[in-house]
Every structure is written in structure tokens, then in C-alpha cells.
Amino acid sequence: MKHYGLWINGNWVDTENTMAVTNPATGEVIATVAEGGIQQAQDAIDAASRAFRAWSAMPAPDRARILRNVADRIRARAQGLAEILTTEQGKPLREAKAEILMSADYFEWNSEEAKRIYGETIPASVPNKRLWAIRQPVGVVAAITPWNFPASMIARKVSPALAAGCTVVIKPAETTPLSALEMGQIFEQAGMPSGVVNIIAGPPEPIAEAFLTNPAVRKLSFTGSTEVGQLLMRRAAQDLKKLSLELGGHAPFIVMDDADLELAVAGVVASKFRNAGQTCICANRLYVQHAIYEEFSQRLARRVRDLKVGTGFDPSVDIGPMIDNSAVEKVERQVRDAVARGGRVITGGQRVVIPNAGSGWFYAPTLVADITHDALVAQEETFGPLLGLWEYQTDEEVMQWANDTPYGLAAYFYGRDLGRVVRMYESLQYGIIGVNDPVPTVVQAPFGGVKHSGFGREGGHQGLDDYLEWKFVSIGL
Ligand code: NAD
């Protein structure tokens, strides 16, 4: 069985304790990983601090070449990396491959952006002064990432940070550290100088403690649940660390009566059931307008019943396992709660046992209709293959329902009338809007939320802003 060390200061470091990584489709242990703690996190921060000076001073085209090299190496190893991702996380292999290739795209995009970090000249009010605003990297960045996209969440943080001239310490999710540590090998082969990137797997609290208390860390970039994001923000206030928080979502998906129904059915399936519904931007609440409700829900139910659940290595499978038992239990709780409030299960609603797959965590794709608005599925993020369905009458009514949540990450709607489309996207209180588009994430656009979904943006030229600071220079002549 393969064993992974931690990647600190350009070395693979072992520790006294090890953690087992399991395959969620089978329950089997697939690898062991050295367990890092506060000491390894401090060592990594020290290494990143030492490396910062040379890395931030390196001419941008040279930094860009190394980032581009990382992208090329990820692409060259895409199949093997995707297999590791599917083994530790469960998603179907084609989804894993798409995630790996998108990770490469982030490195390529940011290798190009590294060369375009421009400042400003500012007209002075007197003849004997010259004014400039320049942009400089914030310093050492700590990154904490979740298990649902173990490769691309790292790429989305590390590539803009490095492009900006920052150095980084990464803490991947404890359930999926292998994709992260494989990236360490790629950084090593791509010519990344020692200490510029460091990867520490282990239990979150001690590692986060080092990130929050070490004054060398100037920025914390976190993707994960709203609860942990709030906790980190409270703690980061002590040292006024810069923060980016990419947190939970609770996306509404609205189908208007002039929508193309076939496209909208396919859109719901793509948005909801990708990664077994364990996606921060996936649809949680489906609102369908009265005139098309019956026909739409029947077409959707037929499509959802046809989705195949199974292990990620079976090419005919649409939906892999969930990450663990507690994730399945959360879906079960929401289904029970919806039914107790008068909800009707249209399809699904139970666990699935896959023959010869061991003790994996599978749940059937599920649609529940006739639900009250105070049901759990209407109130909290599901993070699983369950979709609540409601019938609405007017655009005004559905806008209110859609915005009636503390979350504000992604929202979707399908419709064709230009006036209604514009009014709808202007009114939705979300950071990302998909209009007739169920998968809006791309490397060249800013991704992030509002309200309890956090702040900061990843992707696009805006993705670098969070890793840069303005410095104003006033020169008397
Ligand atoms: P989580 O908050 O439990 O864990 C995320 C990361 O935080 C992991 O690395 C974990 O080890 C770490 N962590 C946990 N407790 C911590 C603590 N006390 N101190 C410091 N770090 C701690 O979330 P999760 O279950 O891994 O991921 C699912 C959540 O992530 C969902 O809410 C999902 O919506 C969100 N998410 C958001 C985005 C986005 O871009 N907005 C993207 C993916 C996932």
C-alpha cells in the first residue's frame, strides 16, 4: 500500500503517526499518510516565509514559466491523477478527469495573469510630486480546502497566490489528502523552488491553530462549510489576517414557463447530481412555474430514474458514492423531515447497495415534491443527491422564495423572455448566476458568494486581487 509523507520545504517528511485514507465506494483502506500537527505546520510556515523573498522578487515571466510547467505536468498525468481522485473521493472517473484538467487550466490561466499585475500612475495636485500605486503580494498564504473537489480547490487557490508572488502552505481535507500530495510531486518536478509550496495533511484544529497564530501568515484562504468559516473569521481577527471564504450554498433552480423544457431537464440533472450532489453550487431547491409544472416534473422524474448509481470506475455510472455515512444520514434526515411535513417522494428516497462494492455509501437520486417552505431541504444545504420541488405562480413570488436564505453562492434559471431574464438575474442575491446554464464555473470568471456563502473571488483576473495589496508611493522631486 502506498504511503505519503508531508511536503515541507521541498522534502518529503514523515511523522510518528499515520492516517488511513479509505475508498468511499468500498470502505477499503487505499493508502496511509503521515499525520501532521502543529509542529509540521510551523515548519511549513517557516519554510514559506524563507522562500517568500526570492519567489516574490522573481521576474513575473520566470514565475509564469514554472506555473505553466505545473499545468503541463498535470495534463500529462491526467489519467493517473483522475484515478487517484476517484479512488479517494468516489466521483465517476470522467468527472475526476474533468476536475484534473480544470486544475491544469487554473495554473495555465494564472501563469498568464502573473505577467499582468499592473499598478497605476496618479496625477498629483502639485508640480513637484509624482504619485504611484503599486501592487505587491500579501506574503505567506495558508489554504484550507474541502474534500468535494480535492484537486481543483487547491489549484484555484495556489495558482493565483503563486502568480501574485505569495508562498503557500496547504491543508487538504483529511478524507482526501492524496490528490493534494500528488500535486506536491508535480510541483517538485516542475521546478518549484523549495518552500514556495508546502502541503500538510492531518487533523484540522492543530494545523489551523498554527495558521491562525503565526504572524508570518498574512492571509487565510478557506473553502468549506459556513460554520468553520465563521469560526476561522473570529479567530483570524486577532491578528487581522486577510481572509477569503468560499462557503456553503443553497442554490435555487427556477424553470420559467417559456423555458426549453428538455434543456431545463438536462440542466437540472447536470446541476443537481454531478458529484452525487456534493457540490457547493449545485441546485438544492427546484421552482417550476405553474403552467409547465406537471409536464416538467414528469419528464424530470423519468430522467432521474434512469440515472445509474455505482462505483466511479464503472463507465456507465452517473452517480458515485457519497463521502461517508454521516453525509448519507444528512440526506436521510432531510427526506424524513420533508415527508413528515407532507412531502411526496417522486423517485428515490433510499440507500442503494451496489453488489460486490463492499460497504460503500450510496444513496439513490431523489426528488421530493409538495414540501413546505420550512422543511430542512428548503432551509439547509443538502450536499447530496436530493432535490426539493415547488410549484410557483409569478416571477415576483419565486424571486422572494429564491432569496429567502442566508446563503448566496449560485442561482440558476431557465427562460427566454429577455426582460424577465434581465430582471431575474438582477434581483437574485447570489455571486454566480447560470441562465440556461447549469455548470457556470470557468477559470476565466470570478467565482464566489455573498451573504453566508462568504467573500473573495477565485478565478478570472479578480482571483489575483485577494493575494495582492496596494502600496501607494508619493515622491517629492
Ligand atoms: P468543512 O468545513 O468541514 O471542511 C473544510 C476544510 O476545513 C477541511 O480541510 C477540514 O479539515 C477543515 N476544517 C474542519 N474543521 C476545522 C476547524 N475547526 N478549523 C480549521 N479547519 C477545519 O467542509 P467540508 O465538509 O469538507 O466541505 C463541504 C462544505 O464546503 C460545504 O458546505 C460546501 O458548500 C463547501 N464548499 C464551498 C465551496 C465554494 O467555493 N464556496 C466549494 C466547495 C465546497
Coordinates of C-alpha atoms and ligand atoms in Angstrom, one line a residue:
M1 CA 0.0 0.0 0.0
K2 CA 1.3 3.4 -0.9
H3 CA 2.5 5.7 1.9
Y4 CA 2.7 9.5 1.5
G5 CA 4.9 11.9 3.5
L6 CA 4.2 15.6 4.0
W7 CA 5.7 18.1 1.5
I8 CA 7.6 20.7 3.6
N9 CA 10.4 22.9 2.3
G10 CA 11.0 20.7 -0.7
N11 CA 11.3 17.5 1.3
W12 CA 9.0 14.5 1.9
V13 CA 8.7 14.4 5.7
D14 CA 7.4 11.5 7.8
T15 CA 5.9 11.8 11.2
E16 CA 5.2 9.4 14.2
N17 CA 1.5 8.9 13.4
T18 CA -0.1 7.9 10.2
M19 CA -3.7 8.4 8.9
A20 CA -5.5 5.8 6.8
V21 CA -7.3 7.0 3.6
T22 CA -10.3 5.0 2.6
N23 CA -12.2 4.5 -0.7
P24 CA -15.8 5.7 -0.1
A25 CA -17.1 3.2 -2.7
T26 CA -15.8 0.2 -0.9
G27 CA -14.7 1.1 2.6
E28 CA -11.2 -0.2 1.8
V29 CA -8.0 1.5 3.1
I30 CA -6.2 2.6 0.0
A31 CA -3.1 4.5 1.4
T32 CA -1.5 5.8 4.5
V33 CA -0.4 9.4 5.0
A34 CA 1.9 10.9 7.6
E35 CA -0.2 12.9 10.1
G36 CA 0.9 16.4 10.5
G37 CA 0.3 18.6 13.6
I38 CA 1.2 22.0 14.9
Q39 CA 5.0 21.4 14.6
Q40 CA 4.9 20.4 11.0
A41 CA 2.6 23.4 10.3
Q42 CA 5.0 25.8 11.9
D43 CA 7.9 24.2 9.9
A44 CA 6.0 24.7 6.7
I45 CA 5.1 28.3 7.6
D46 CA 8.8 29.0 8.4
A47 CA 9.8 27.4 5.0
A48 CA 7.2 29.5 3.2
S49 CA 8.5 32.7 5.0
R50 CA 12.1 32.0 4.0
A51 CA 11.1 31.3 0.4
F52 CA 8.9 34.4 0.0
R53 CA 11.7 36.9 -0.6
A54 CA 13.2 35.2 -3.6
W55 CA 9.8 34.0 -5.1
S56 CA 8.2 37.4 -4.8
A57 CA 11.3 39.0 -6.4
M58 CA 11.5 36.6 -9.3
P59 CA 10.6 38.3 -12.6
A60 CA 7.0 37.5 -13.4
P61 CA 7.8 35.7 -16.7
D62 CA 10.0 33.3 -14.8
R63 CA 7.3 32.6 -12.2
A64 CA 4.9 32.2 -15.1
R65 CA 7.1 29.6 -16.7
I66 CA 7.1 27.4 -13.6
L67 CA 3.3 27.7 -13.3
R68 CA 2.9 26.8 -16.9
N69 CA 5.1 23.8 -16.3
V70 CA 2.8 22.7 -13.5
A71 CA -0.2 22.9 -15.9
D72 CA 1.7 20.8 -18.5
R73 CA 2.7 18.1 -16.0
I74 CA -0.9 17.9 -14.6
R75 CA -2.2 17.3 -18.1
A76 CA 0.5 14.7 -18.9
R77 CA -0.5 12.8 -15.8
A78 CA -4.3 13.5 -16.0
Q79 CA -5.4 9.9 -16.3
G80 CA -3.4 8.7 -13.3
L81 CA -4.4 11.7 -11.1
A82 CA -8.1 11.2 -12.0
E83 CA -7.9 7.5 -10.9
I84 CA -6.4 8.6 -7.6
L85 CA -9.1 11.2 -7.2
T86 CA -11.9 8.7 -7.9
T87 CA -10.4 6.2 -5.5
E88 CA -10.2 8.6 -2.6
Q89 CA -13.3 10.7 -3.3
G90 CA -15.7 8.4 -5.3
K91 CA -16.8 10.6 -8.2
P92 CA -17.1 9.0 -11.6
L93 CA -13.8 8.8 -13.4
R94 CA -14.9 11.2 -16.3
E95 CA -15.8 13.8 -13.6
A96 CA -12.5 13.3 -11.9
K97 CA -10.7 13.7 -15.2
A98 CA -12.6 16.9 -15.9
E99 CA -11.6 18.2 -12.4
I100 CA -7.9 17.4 -13.0
L101 CA -7.9 19.1 -16.4
M102 CA -9.6 22.2 -14.9
S103 CA -6.9 22.3 -12.3
A104 CA -4.3 22.4 -15.1
D105 CA -6.4 25.2 -16.7
Y106 CA -6.2 27.3 -13.4
F107 CA -2.4 27.0 -13.4
E108 CA -2.2 28.0 -17.1
W109 CA -4.6 30.9 -16.7
N110 CA -2.8 32.3 -13.7
S111 CA 0.6 31.7 -15.4
E112 CA -0.6 34.3 -17.9
E113 CA -2.1 36.6 -15.3
A114 CA 1.2 36.7 -13.4
K115 CA 2.5 38.9 -16.2
R116 CA -0.3 41.4 -16.0
I117 CA -0.2 42.6 -12.4
Y118 CA -0.3 46.3 -13.3
G119 CA -0.2 49.4 -11.0
E120 CA -1.4 53.0 -11.6
T121 CA 0.1 56.4 -12.0
I122 CA -1.9 59.1 -10.3
P123 CA -2.0 62.8 -11.3
A124 CA -0.5 64.9 -8.5
S125 CA -2.1 68.2 -7.3
V126 CA 1.3 70.0 -7.2
P127 CA 4.1 70.2 -9.8
N128 CA 6.9 68.7 -7.7
K129 CA 5.3 65.4 -6.8
R130 CA 4.8 62.1 -8.6
L131 CA 2.3 59.5 -7.3
W132 CA 2.1 55.8 -8.0
A133 CA 0.1 52.9 -6.6
I134 CA 1.9 49.6 -7.0
R135 CA 0.7 46.0 -6.2
Q136 CA 2.6 43.6 -4.1
P137 CA 2.0 40.1 -2.8
V138 CA 0.4 39.8 0.6
G139 CA 3.1 37.3 1.9
V140 CA 2.6 33.8 3.2
V141 CA -0.8 32.3 2.4
A142 CA -2.4 29.4 4.3
A143 CA -5.0 27.5 2.3
I144 CA -7.6 25.1 3.8
T145 CA -9.6 23.0 1.2
P146 CA -12.6 20.6 1.3
W147 CA -12.9 17.0 0.0
N148 CA -15.5 17.5 -2.7
F149 CA -13.1 18.9 -5.3
P150 CA -9.8 17.9 -3.7
A151 CA -7.7 18.9 -6.8
S152 CA -9.3 21.9 -8.3
M153 CA -9.9 23.7 -5.0
I154 CA -6.2 23.6 -4.4
A155 CA -5.4 24.8 -7.9
R156 CA -7.9 27.7 -7.6
K157 CA -6.1 29.0 -4.5
V158 CA -2.5 28.1 -5.1
S159 CA -2.2 29.2 -8.7
P160 CA -3.3 32.8 -8.2
A161 CA -1.3 33.0 -4.9
L162 CA 1.9 31.9 -6.6
A163 CA 1.2 34.1 -9.7
A164 CA 0.9 37.1 -7.3
G165 CA 4.3 36.2 -5.7
C166 CA 3.0 34.7 -2.5
T167 CA 4.2 31.4 -1.0
V168 CA 1.7 28.9 0.3
V169 CA 1.0 26.3 3.0
I170 CA -1.9 24.0 2.1
K171 CA -4.0 21.8 4.4
P172 CA -6.2 19.5 2.4
A173 CA -9.3 17.8 3.8
E174 CA -8.3 14.8 5.9
T175 CA -10.6 12.4 3.9
T176 CA -8.9 13.3 0.5
P177 CA -5.2 14.2 1.0
L178 CA -3.9 12.1 -1.8
S179 CA -4.7 14.4 -4.7
A180 CA -3.0 17.2 -2.8
L181 CA 0.1 15.2 -2.0
E182 CA 0.3 14.1 -5.7
M183 CA 0.4 17.8 -6.5
G184 CA 3.5 18.1 -4.3
Q185 CA 5.2 15.6 -6.7
I186 CA 4.2 17.7 -9.6
F187 CA 5.4 21.0 -8.0
E188 CA 8.8 19.2 -7.3
Q189 CA 9.1 18.0 -10.9
A190 CA 8.0 21.4 -12.3
G191 CA 11.0 23.2 -10.7
M192 CA 9.1 24.9 -7.9
P193 CA 11.8 26.3 -5.5
S194 CA 11.9 24.7 -2.1
G195 CA 9.4 26.1 0.5
V196 CA 7.3 28.0 -2.1
V197 CA 4.5 25.4 -1.7
N198 CA 4.1 23.2 1.3
I199 CA 1.4 20.5 2.0
I200 CA 0.4 19.4 5.5
A201 CA -2.2 16.7 5.9
G202 CA -3.6 16.0 9.4
P203 CA -6.4 16.9 11.8
P204 CA -7.6 20.4 11.2
E205 CA -7.5 22.0 14.6
P206 CA -3.8 21.9 15.4
I207 CA -2.8 22.9 11.9
A208 CA -5.4 25.7 11.8
E209 CA -4.0 26.8 15.2
A210 CA -0.6 27.4 13.6
F211 CA -2.1 29.2 10.7
L212 CA -4.1 31.5 12.9
T213 CA -1.5 32.3 15.5
N214 CA 1.7 32.5 13.4
P215 CA 2.2 36.2 12.5
A216 CA 4.1 35.2 9.3
V217 CA 0.8 34.0 7.8
R218 CA -0.8 37.2 6.2
K219 CA -3.7 35.6 4.5
L220 CA -6.0 32.6 5.0
S221 CA -8.0 31.3 2.1
F222 CA -10.7 28.8 3.1
T223 CA -13.2 26.7 1.2
G224 CA -15.6 24.7 3.3
S225 CA -18.7 25.0 5.5
T226 CA -20.1 28.2 6.7
E227 CA -19.7 27.2 10.3
V228 CA -16.0 26.6 10.1
G229 CA -15.6 29.7 8.0
Q230 CA -17.2 31.8 10.8
L231 CA -15.0 30.2 13.4
L232 CA -11.9 31.0 11.3
M233 CA -13.0 34.6 10.8
R234 CA -13.5 35.1 14.5
R235 CA -10.0 33.7 15.2
A236 CA -8.3 35.5 12.3
A237 CA -9.5 38.8 13.7
Q238 CA -6.9 38.6 16.5
D239 CA -4.0 39.1 14.0
L240 CA -6.1 40.9 11.4
K241 CA -5.3 38.3 8.7
K242 CA -6.7 38.9 5.3
L243 CA -9.4 36.3 4.5
S244 CA -11.1 34.7 1.5
L245 CA -14.0 32.5 2.5
E246 CA -15.7 30.2 -0.1
L247 CA -18.5 28.7 2.0
G248 CA -21.7 26.7 1.7
G249 CA -24.5 27.2 -0.9
H250 CA -28.2 26.6 -1.2
A251 CA -28.9 27.2 -4.9
P252 CA -32.4 27.8 -6.2
F253 CA -33.1 26.5 -9.8
I254 CA -36.0 28.2 -11.4
V255 CA -37.8 27.0 -14.6
M256 CA -40.0 29.7 -16.2
D257 CA -43.0 28.8 -18.3
D258 CA -41.2 29.9 -21.6
A259 CA -38.1 27.7 -20.9
D260 CA -37.0 25.0 -23.3
L261 CA -38.1 22.0 -21.2
E262 CA -35.7 19.4 -22.5
L263 CA -32.8 21.7 -22.0
A264 CA -34.0 22.6 -18.5
V265 CA -34.5 18.9 -17.5
A266 CA -30.9 18.2 -18.6
G267 CA -29.8 21.3 -16.8
V268 CA -31.4 20.3 -13.5
V269 CA -29.8 16.8 -13.8
A270 CA -26.3 18.3 -14.5
S271 CA -26.5 20.9 -11.8
K272 CA -28.0 18.6 -9.0
F273 CA -26.5 15.2 -9.5
R274 CA -22.9 16.0 -10.5
N275 CA -20.5 14.7 -7.8
A276 CA -23.6 12.9 -6.2
G277 CA -24.9 16.4 -5.3
Q278 CA -21.9 17.2 -3.2
T279 CA -21.1 20.5 -5.0
C280 CA -21.3 23.9 -3.3
I281 CA -23.1 25.4 -6.3
C282 CA -25.5 22.5 -7.0
A283 CA -29.2 23.0 -7.1
N284 CA -31.0 22.5 -3.8
R285 CA -34.4 23.9 -4.5
L286 CA -36.3 23.5 -7.8
Y287 CA -39.0 26.0 -8.5
V288 CA -41.2 25.3 -11.6
Q289 CA -43.8 27.7 -12.9
H290 CA -47.5 26.6 -12.7
A291 CA -48.2 26.2 -16.5
I292 CA -45.4 23.7 -17.1
Y293 CA -45.2 22.1 -13.6
E294 CA -46.9 18.7 -14.3
E295 CA -45.2 18.1 -17.6
F296 CA -41.8 19.2 -16.3
S297 CA -41.9 17.1 -13.1
Q298 CA -42.9 14.0 -15.1
R299 CA -40.1 14.5 -17.6
L300 CA -37.6 15.1 -14.9
A301 CA -38.7 12.1 -12.8
R302 CA -38.1 9.9 -15.9
R303 CA -34.6 11.2 -16.4
V304 CA -33.7 10.9 -12.7
R305 CA -35.0 7.3 -12.5
D306 CA -32.6 6.5 -15.4
L307 CA -29.5 7.7 -13.6
K308 CA -27.2 4.9 -12.6
V309 CA -25.7 4.7 -9.2
G310 CA -22.4 2.7 -8.7
T311 CA -18.7 2.9 -8.3
G312 CA -16.8 5.6 -10.1
F313 CA -14.7 3.2 -12.2
D314 CA -17.8 1.8 -14.0
P315 CA -18.1 4.0 -17.1
S316 CA -21.9 3.6 -17.2
V317 CA -22.3 5.1 -13.8
D318 CA -23.7 8.6 -13.3
I319 CA -23.7 8.9 -9.6
G320 CA -20.9 7.6 -7.3
P321 CA -20.8 7.1 -3.5
M322 CA -21.2 9.9 -1.0
I323 CA -18.1 10.7 1.0
D324 CA -19.2 8.9 4.3
N325 CA -22.0 7.6 6.4
S326 CA -22.8 11.0 8.0
A327 CA -23.3 12.5 4.6
V328 CA -25.9 9.8 3.8
E329 CA -27.5 10.3 7.1
K330 CA -28.0 14.1 6.4
V331 CA -29.9 13.2 3.2
E332 CA -32.0 10.6 5.1
R333 CA -32.8 13.2 7.7
Q334 CA -33.9 15.7 5.1
V335 CA -36.1 13.2 3.3
R336 CA -37.7 12.0 6.6
D337 CA -38.4 15.6 7.6
A338 CA -39.9 16.5 4.2
V339 CA -42.2 13.5 4.3
A340 CA -43.2 14.3 7.8
R341 CA -44.3 17.7 6.6
G342 CA -46.5 16.3 3.8
G343 CA -43.8 15.9 1.2
R344 CA -44.2 13.2 -1.5
V345 CA -41.2 11.2 -2.7
I346 CA -41.4 11.1 -6.6
T347 CA -38.4 8.9 -7.0
G348 CA -35.5 7.6 -4.9
G349 CA -35.6 8.1 -1.2
Q350 CA -33.4 5.2 0.0
R351 CA -29.9 3.9 0.2
V352 CA -28.6 1.8 -2.6
V353 CA -26.5 -1.4 -2.2
I354 CA -24.0 -2.0 -5.0
P355 CA -23.2 -5.7 -5.5
N356 CA -19.6 -6.6 -4.8
A357 CA -18.7 -3.0 -3.9
G358 CA -18.1 -3.6 -0.2
S359 CA -19.5 -1.1 2.3
G360 CA -19.8 2.0 0.2
W361 CA -22.1 5.0 0.9
F362 CA -24.6 5.1 -1.9
Y363 CA -27.9 7.0 -2.0
A364 CA -30.5 7.0 -4.8
P365 CA -31.1 10.2 -6.7
T366 CA -34.2 11.6 -5.1
L367 CA -37.0 14.0 -6.0
V368 CA -39.4 15.2 -3.3
A369 CA -42.5 17.4 -4.1
D370 CA -45.3 19.2 -2.2
I371 CA -42.9 20.4 0.5
T372 CA -43.5 23.2 2.9
H373 CA -41.0 26.1 2.9
D374 CA -39.9 25.4 6.5
A375 CA -38.7 21.9 5.7
L376 CA -35.0 21.2 6.2
V377 CA -34.4 20.7 2.5
A378 CA -35.7 24.2 1.9
Q379 CA -33.6 25.7 4.7
E380 CA -30.2 24.0 4.8
E381 CA -27.6 22.9 2.3
T382 CA -28.2 19.2 1.5
F383 CA -24.9 18.2 -0.1
G384 CA -26.3 15.0 -1.5
P385 CA -28.5 13.7 -4.4
L386 CA -31.8 15.0 -3.0
L387 CA -33.8 17.8 -4.8
G388 CA -36.9 19.5 -3.4
L389 CA -39.5 20.6 -5.9
W390 CA -42.0 23.5 -5.6
E391 CA -44.7 25.0 -8.0
Y392 CA -44.8 28.8 -8.3
Q393 CA -47.1 31.3 -10.0
T394 CA -45.3 34.6 -10.6
D395 CA -41.7 35.9 -11.1
E396 CA -42.1 38.1 -8.0
E397 CA -43.1 35.2 -5.8
V398 CA -40.3 33.0 -7.0
M399 CA -37.7 35.7 -6.6
Q400 CA -38.7 36.1 -3.0
W401 CA -38.5 32.4 -2.3
A402 CA -35.1 32.2 -4.1
N403 CA -33.6 34.9 -2.0
D404 CA -35.1 33.7 1.3
T405 CA -32.0 32.1 2.6
P406 CA -28.8 33.3 4.4
Y407 CA -26.7 31.7 1.5
G408 CA -25.8 33.4 -1.7
L409 CA -23.4 31.4 -3.8
A410 CA -25.1 30.2 -7.0
A411 CA -28.6 30.5 -8.6
Y412 CA -30.0 29.2 -11.9
F413 CA -32.9 29.9 -14.1
Y414 CA -34.2 28.8 -17.5
G415 CA -36.3 31.2 -19.5
R416 CA -36.2 33.0 -22.9
D417 CA -38.0 36.3 -22.4
L418 CA -35.3 39.0 -22.4
G419 CA -37.0 41.4 -20.0
R420 CA -37.8 38.6 -17.5
V421 CA -34.2 37.2 -17.8
V422 CA -32.6 40.6 -17.0
R423 CA -35.0 41.4 -14.1
M424 CA -34.4 37.9 -12.7
Y425 CA -30.6 37.9 -12.7
E426 CA -30.5 41.5 -11.4
S427 CA -32.8 40.5 -8.4
L428 CA -31.2 37.3 -7.4
Q429 CA -28.8 37.8 -4.4
Y430 CA -26.1 35.4 -5.4
G431 CA -22.5 35.7 -6.6
I432 CA -22.9 33.3 -9.6
I433 CA -25.9 33.1 -11.9
G434 CA -26.5 30.4 -14.5
V435 CA -29.1 31.5 -17.1
N436 CA -29.9 28.5 -19.2
D437 CA -26.5 27.2 -18.0
P438 CA -26.2 24.6 -15.2
V439 CA -22.4 24.5 -15.0
P440 CA -21.2 28.1 -14.9
T441 CA -17.7 27.5 -13.4
V442 CA -14.8 28.5 -15.7
V443 CA -11.3 29.6 -14.9
Q444 CA -11.6 33.0 -16.6
A445 CA -14.6 34.2 -14.5
P446 CA -14.8 35.3 -10.8
F447 CA -16.3 32.5 -8.6
G448 CA -17.6 33.3 -5.1
G449 CA -20.6 34.1 -3.0
V450 CA -22.3 36.8 -1.0
K451 CA -24.0 36.7 2.5
H452 CA -23.3 33.5 4.4
S453 CA -21.6 32.0 1.3
G454 CA -18.6 34.1 2.1
F455 CA -16.5 36.7 0.3
G456 CA -13.5 36.9 -2.0
R457 CA -13.4 35.6 -5.6
E458 CA -11.4 32.8 -7.2
G459 CA -10.8 32.6 -11.0
G460 CA -10.7 35.4 -13.5
H461 CA -8.3 38.4 -13.1
Q462 CA -10.3 39.1 -9.9
G463 CA -8.8 35.8 -8.5
L464 CA -5.4 37.5 -8.0
D465 CA -6.8 40.6 -6.2
D466 CA -7.1 38.6 -2.9
Y467 CA -3.4 37.8 -2.9
L468 CA -2.2 41.4 -3.7
E469 CA -2.0 44.6 -1.7
W470 CA -1.9 48.1 -3.0
K471 CA 1.1 50.3 -1.9
F472 CA 0.9 54.0 -2.5
V473 CA 4.2 55.7 -3.3
S474 CA 4.4 59.5 -3.2
I475 CA 7.7 61.1 -4.5
G476 CA 8.7 64.7 -3.9
L477 CA 11.0 65.9 -6.6
Ligands
NAD1 P1 -15.6 21.5 6.4 O1 -15.8 23.0 6.7 O2 -16.0 20.5 7.3 O3 -14.1 21.3 6.0 C1 -13.4 22.0 5.0 C2 -12.0 22.1 5.4 O4 -11.9 22.7 6.7 C3 -11.3 20.7 5.6 O5 -10.0 20.8 5.2 C4 -11.4 20.5 7.1 O6 -10.3 19.6 7.5 C5 -11.2 21.9 7.6 N1 -11.7 22.1 9.0 C6 -12.7 21.4 9.6 N2 -12.9 21.9 10.9 C7 -11.9 22.9 11.0 C8 -11.6 23.7 12.1 N3 -12.2 23.7 13.3 N4 -10.6 24.6 11.9 C9 -9.9 24.7 10.7 N5 -10.2 23.9 9.7 C10 -11.2 23.0 9.8 O7 -16.4 21.3 5.0 P2 -16.5 20.0 4.1 O8 -17.5 19.1 4.7 O9 -15.1 19.4 3.9 O10 -16.9 20.6 2.7 C11 -18.2 20.8 2.4 C12 -18.5 22.3 2.5 O11 -17.7 23.1 1.7 C13 -19.9 22.6 2.0 O12 -20.6 23.5 2.9 C14 -19.7 23.2 0.7 O13 -20.7 24.0 0.2 C15 -18.4 24.0 0.9 N6 -17.8 24.3 -0.3 C16 -17.8 25.6 -0.8 C17 -17.2 25.9 -2.0 C18 -17.2 27.3 -2.5 O14 -16.4 27.6 -3.4 N7 -18.0 28.2 -2.0 C19 -16.5 24.9 -2.8 C20 -16.6 23.6 -2.3 C21 -17.2 23.3 -1.0

